[in-house]
Amino acid sequence: MKYNGVENPLRLQSVNHISLICRSVEESMDFYQNVLGFSPIRRPGSFDFDGAWLFGYGIGIHLLEAENPEKLPKKKEINPKDNHISFQCESMGAVEKKLKEMEIAYVRATVEEGGIQVDQLFFHDPDGFMIEICNCDSLPVIPLVGEVARSCSLVNLEKMQNQQQIQNMLQKL
């Protein structure tokens, strides 16, 4: 994305973490560790509020204990159009089976584009923050203008780059 003609005006490198306010740090830690597979990491001791840090899949999750947990909104309906974080998985079937075993309510959705089907599962963490699990690595990331198509997956990115090279060679013939 260009802003005033500059592609990366802030020289960003990657997403570092997301912060989530929670009713119970312990309950949220249990969820992010035992449902999503995050690992707890050391948090600076200079903080004067309750919280915990976790890390996995190249991103950190910082849990912050709410000062007034009773005032946090309670979400009951699972709405795929709500704010959420999305994770790619190896097997949608395995994820769905595990969610059923853990008795976690979820909603299924499917996106289809150009013959490519992406399956999605949406569910809430203990505080109602939406989590999506998908097989979206099969859906190419196609810029609106000027750039080459990309993939959400490094494996698929390499395949797409090879296909692009072949198409470029064929156009030159």
mmCIF file of C-alpha atoms in Angstrom:
data_model
loop_
_atom_site.group_PDB
_atom_site.id
_atom_site.type_symbol
_atom_site.label_atom_id
_atom_site.label_comp_id
_atom_site.label_asym_id
_atom_site.label_seq_id
_atom_site.Cartn_x
_atom_site.Cartn_y
_atom_site.Cartn_z
ATOM 1 C CA MET A 1 0.000 0.000 0.000
ATOM 2 C CA LYS A 2 1.341 3.390 -0.951
ATOM 3 C CA TYR A 3 0.886 6.460 1.174
ATOM 4 C CA ASN A 4 1.990 9.709 -0.483
ATOM 5 C CA GLY A 5 3.821 7.624 -3.085
ATOM 6 C CA VAL A 6 5.863 5.630 -0.546
ATOM 7 C CA GLU A 7 5.299 1.848 -0.402
ATOM 8 C CA ASN A 8 6.369 1.316 3.218
ATOM 9 C CA PRO A 9 6.487 4.767 4.823
ATOM 10 C CA LEU A 10 7.036 3.425 8.360
ATOM 11 C CA ARG A 11 9.503 0.725 7.219
ATOM 12 C CA LEU A 12 7.486 -2.006 8.938
ATOM 13 C CA GLN A 13 8.914 -5.518 9.039
ATOM 14 C CA SER A 14 6.225 -7.787 10.504
ATOM 15 C CA VAL A 15 3.428 -8.133 13.032
ATOM 16 C CA ASN A 16 4.974 -8.510 16.501
ATOM 17 C CA HIS A 17 2.003 -9.152 18.794
ATOM 18 C CA ILE A 18 -1.625 -8.515 19.527
ATOM 19 C CA SER A 19 -2.857 -7.429 22.956
ATOM 20 C CA LEU A 20 -6.096 -8.776 24.357
ATOM 21 C CA ILE A 21 -7.880 -7.568 27.477
ATOM 22 C CA CYS A 22 -9.245 -10.542 29.388
ATOM 23 C CA ARG A 23 -11.372 -11.316 32.428
ATOM 24 C CA SER A 24 -8.972 -13.962 33.698
ATOM 25 C CA VAL A 25 -5.341 -14.221 32.612
ATOM 26 C CA GLU A 26 -5.219 -17.830 33.832
ATOM 27 C CA GLU A 27 -8.299 -18.893 31.837
ATOM 28 C CA SER A 28 -7.062 -17.133 28.703
ATOM 29 C CA MET A 29 -3.556 -18.603 29.070
ATOM 30 C CA ASP A 30 -5.104 -22.069 29.329
ATOM 31 C CA PHE A 31 -7.062 -21.465 26.124
ATOM 32 C CA TYR A 32 -4.166 -20.059 24.090
ATOM 33 C CA GLN A 33 -1.818 -22.816 25.277
ATOM 34 C CA ASN A 34 -4.101 -25.846 25.180
ATOM 35 C CA VAL A 35 -6.397 -24.968 22.285
ATOM 36 C CA LEU A 36 -4.145 -22.948 19.958
ATOM 37 C CA GLY A 37 -0.708 -24.236 21.001
ATOM 38 C CA PHE A 38 0.967 -20.993 22.107
ATOM 39 C CA SER A 39 3.832 -21.115 24.616
ATOM 40 C CA PRO A 40 4.193 -18.765 27.591
ATOM 41 C CA ILE A 41 7.224 -16.474 27.463
ATOM 42 C CA ARG A 42 8.807 -14.132 29.978
ATOM 43 C CA ARG A 43 7.119 -10.800 30.453
ATOM 44 C CA PRO A 44 8.984 -7.728 31.769
ATOM 45 C CA GLY A 45 8.748 -7.625 35.551
ATOM 46 C CA SER A 46 8.519 -3.838 35.543
ATOM 47 C CA PHE A 47 4.831 -3.927 34.503
ATOM 48 C CA ASP A 48 2.538 -2.885 37.352
ATOM 49 C CA PHE A 49 -0.535 -4.733 36.051
ATOM 50 C CA ASP A 50 -1.501 -8.396 35.690
ATOM 51 C CA GLY A 51 -0.911 -10.084 32.390
ATOM 52 C CA ALA A 52 0.952 -12.780 30.494
ATOM 53 C CA TRP A 53 2.808 -13.117 27.219
ATOM 54 C CA LEU A 54 2.604 -16.073 24.864
ATOM 55 C CA PHE A 55 4.332 -16.773 21.566
ATOM 56 C CA GLY A 56 3.678 -19.067 18.621
ATOM 57 C CA TYR A 57 3.531 -19.156 14.835
ATOM 58 C CA GLY A 58 5.739 -16.068 14.616
ATOM 59 C CA ILE A 59 3.404 -13.822 16.622
ATOM 60 C CA GLY A 60 3.027 -12.852 20.257
ATOM 61 C CA ILE A 61 -0.190 -12.641 22.231
ATOM 62 C CA HIS A 62 -0.131 -10.292 25.206
ATOM 63 C CA LEU A 63 -2.912 -10.939 27.685
ATOM 64 C CA LEU A 64 -3.885 -8.004 29.893
ATOM 65 C CA GLU A 65 -6.097 -8.534 32.938
ATOM 66 C CA ALA A 66 -9.112 -6.188 32.808
ATOM 67 C CA GLU A 67 -9.333 -3.691 35.658
ATOM 68 C CA ASN A 68 -13.118 -4.176 35.720
ATOM 69 C CA PRO A 69 -13.765 -7.643 34.230
ATOM 70 C CA GLU A 70 -17.504 -7.413 34.906
ATOM 71 C CA LYS A 71 -17.687 -4.452 32.495
ATOM 72 C CA LEU A 72 -16.226 -6.346 29.544
ATOM 73 C CA PRO A 73 -18.871 -7.044 26.890
ATOM 74 C CA LYS A 74 -19.971 -10.661 26.570
ATOM 75 C CA LYS A 75 -20.251 -11.958 23.016
ATOM 76 C CA LYS A 76 -22.450 -14.962 22.510
ATOM 77 C CA GLU A 77 -23.064 -15.043 18.759
ATOM 78 C CA ILE A 78 -20.220 -16.249 16.557
ATOM 79 C CA ASN A 79 -20.125 -13.761 13.689
ATOM 80 C CA PRO A 80 -17.447 -14.370 11.014
ATOM 81 C CA LYS A 81 -17.654 -10.661 10.114
ATOM 82 C CA ASP A 82 -16.447 -9.633 13.600
ATOM 83 C CA ASN A 83 -12.849 -8.617 14.415
ATOM 84 C CA HIS A 84 -10.683 -11.734 14.490
ATOM 85 C CA ILE A 85 -7.260 -13.251 14.060
ATOM 86 C CA SER A 86 -6.840 -16.073 11.557
ATOM 87 C CA PHE A 87 -4.517 -19.090 11.608
ATOM 88 C CA GLN A 88 -3.784 -21.485 8.778
ATOM 89 C CA CYS A 89 -3.832 -25.180 9.607
ATOM 90 C CA GLU A 90 -2.659 -28.471 8.153
ATOM 91 C CA SER A 91 -6.032 -30.239 8.350
ATOM 92 C CA MET A 92 -9.454 -28.646 8.694
ATOM 93 C CA GLY A 93 -10.914 -32.052 9.538
ATOM 94 C CA ALA A 94 -8.492 -32.519 12.428
ATOM 95 C CA VAL A 95 -9.235 -29.022 13.757
ATOM 96 C CA GLU A 96 -12.998 -29.543 13.586
ATOM 97 C CA LYS A 97 -12.692 -32.921 15.321
ATOM 98 C CA LYS A 98 -10.592 -31.371 18.113
ATOM 99 C CA LEU A 99 -13.027 -28.467 18.593
ATOM 100 C CA LYS A 100 -15.871 -30.989 18.947
ATOM 101 C CA GLU A 101 -13.851 -33.037 21.468
ATOM 102 C CA MET A 102 -13.147 -29.880 23.496
ATOM 103 C CA GLU A 103 -16.817 -28.875 23.218
ATOM 104 C CA ILE A 104 -15.950 -25.485 21.728
ATOM 105 C CA ALA A 105 -18.833 -23.940 19.779
ATOM 106 C CA TYR A 106 -17.866 -22.923 16.247
ATOM 107 C CA VAL A 107 -19.320 -21.781 12.943
ATOM 108 C CA ARG A 108 -18.263 -23.163 9.564
ATOM 109 C CA ALA A 109 -17.937 -20.972 6.476
ATOM 110 C CA THR A 110 -16.658 -21.454 2.943
ATOM 111 C CA VAL A 111 -15.251 -18.914 0.521
ATOM 112 C CA GLU A 112 -15.009 -19.776 -3.146
ATOM 113 C CA GLU A 113 -13.096 -17.717 -5.666
ATOM 114 C CA GLY A 114 -12.085 -18.733 -9.164
ATOM 115 C CA GLY A 115 -12.591 -22.432 -8.444
ATOM 116 C CA ILE A 116 -10.537 -22.274 -5.238
ATOM 117 C CA GLN A 117 -12.396 -23.231 -2.071
ATOM 118 C CA VAL A 118 -11.293 -22.032 1.367
ATOM 119 C CA ASP A 119 -12.832 -23.605 4.461
ATOM 120 C CA GLN A 120 -13.065 -21.593 7.667
ATOM 121 C CA LEU A 121 -13.945 -22.346 11.288
ATOM 122 C CA PHE A 122 -14.767 -19.472 13.661
ATOM 123 C CA PHE A 123 -14.945 -19.646 17.457
ATOM 124 C CA HIS A 124 -14.391 -17.446 20.498
ATOM 125 C CA ASP A 125 -11.698 -17.335 23.130
ATOM 126 C CA PRO A 126 -12.927 -17.176 26.768
ATOM 127 C CA ASP A 127 -13.520 -13.410 26.436
ATOM 128 C CA GLY A 128 -15.356 -13.497 23.126
ATOM 129 C CA PHE A 129 -12.434 -12.563 20.857
ATOM 130 C CA MET A 130 -12.950 -14.298 17.500
ATOM 131 C CA ILE A 131 -10.503 -16.922 16.247
ATOM 132 C CA GLU A 132 -10.546 -18.210 12.670
ATOM 133 C CA ILE A 133 -8.858 -21.398 11.512
ATOM 134 C CA CYS A 134 -8.650 -21.841 7.747
ATOM 135 C CA ASN A 135 -6.932 -23.537 4.853
ATOM 136 C CA CYS A 136 -6.506 -20.149 3.173
ATOM 137 C CA ASP A 137 -2.985 -20.920 1.932
ATOM 138 C CA SER A 138 -4.630 -22.114 -1.301
ATOM 139 C CA LEU A 139 -6.076 -18.648 -1.996
ATOM 140 C CA PRO A 140 -3.586 -16.387 -3.776
ATOM 141 C CA VAL A 141 -3.025 -12.837 -2.558
ATOM 142 C CA ILE A 142 -3.566 -10.784 -5.707
ATOM 143 C CA PRO A 143 -2.625 -7.088 -5.583
ATOM 144 C CA LEU A 144 -5.114 -4.690 -7.116
ATOM 145 C CA VAL A 145 -2.406 -3.060 -9.263
ATOM 146 C CA GLY A 146 1.219 -3.328 -10.200
ATOM 147 C CA GLU A 147 2.541 -6.335 -8.302
ATOM 148 C CA VAL A 148 2.785 -10.085 -8.840
ATOM 149 C CA ALA A 149 0.314 -12.405 -7.112
ATOM 150 C CA ARG A 150 1.443 -13.799 -3.775
ATOM 151 C CA SER A 151 0.375 -16.595 -1.481
ATOM 152 C CA CYS A 152 -0.357 -16.795 2.242
ATOM 153 C CA SER A 153 1.825 -19.907 2.316
ATOM 154 C CA LEU A 154 5.577 -20.108 1.678
ATOM 155 C CA VAL A 155 5.098 -23.481 -0.060
ATOM 156 C CA ASN A 156 2.392 -22.091 -2.322
ATOM 157 C CA LEU A 157 4.398 -18.899 -2.855
ATOM 158 C CA GLU A 158 7.224 -20.946 -4.382
ATOM 159 C CA LYS A 159 4.746 -22.812 -6.628
ATOM 160 C CA MET A 160 3.164 -19.524 -7.719
ATOM 161 C CA GLN A 161 6.570 -17.992 -8.459
ATOM 162 C CA ASN A 162 7.475 -21.030 -10.588
ATOM 163 C CA GLN A 163 4.147 -20.783 -12.453
ATOM 164 C CA GLN A 164 4.727 -17.038 -13.003
ATOM 165 C CA GLN A 165 8.195 -17.739 -14.416
ATOM 166 C CA ILE A 166 6.761 -20.347 -16.795
ATOM 167 C CA GLN A 167 4.018 -17.936 -17.931
ATOM 168 C CA ASN A 168 6.611 -15.206 -18.533
ATOM 169 C CA MET A 169 8.741 -17.613 -20.601
ATOM 170 C CA LEU A 170 5.717 -18.705 -22.638
ATOM 171 C CA GLN A 171 4.737 -15.106 -23.354
ATOM 172 C CA LYS A 172 8.220 -14.459 -24.750
ATOM 173 C CA LEU A 173 7.889 -17.374 -27.224
#
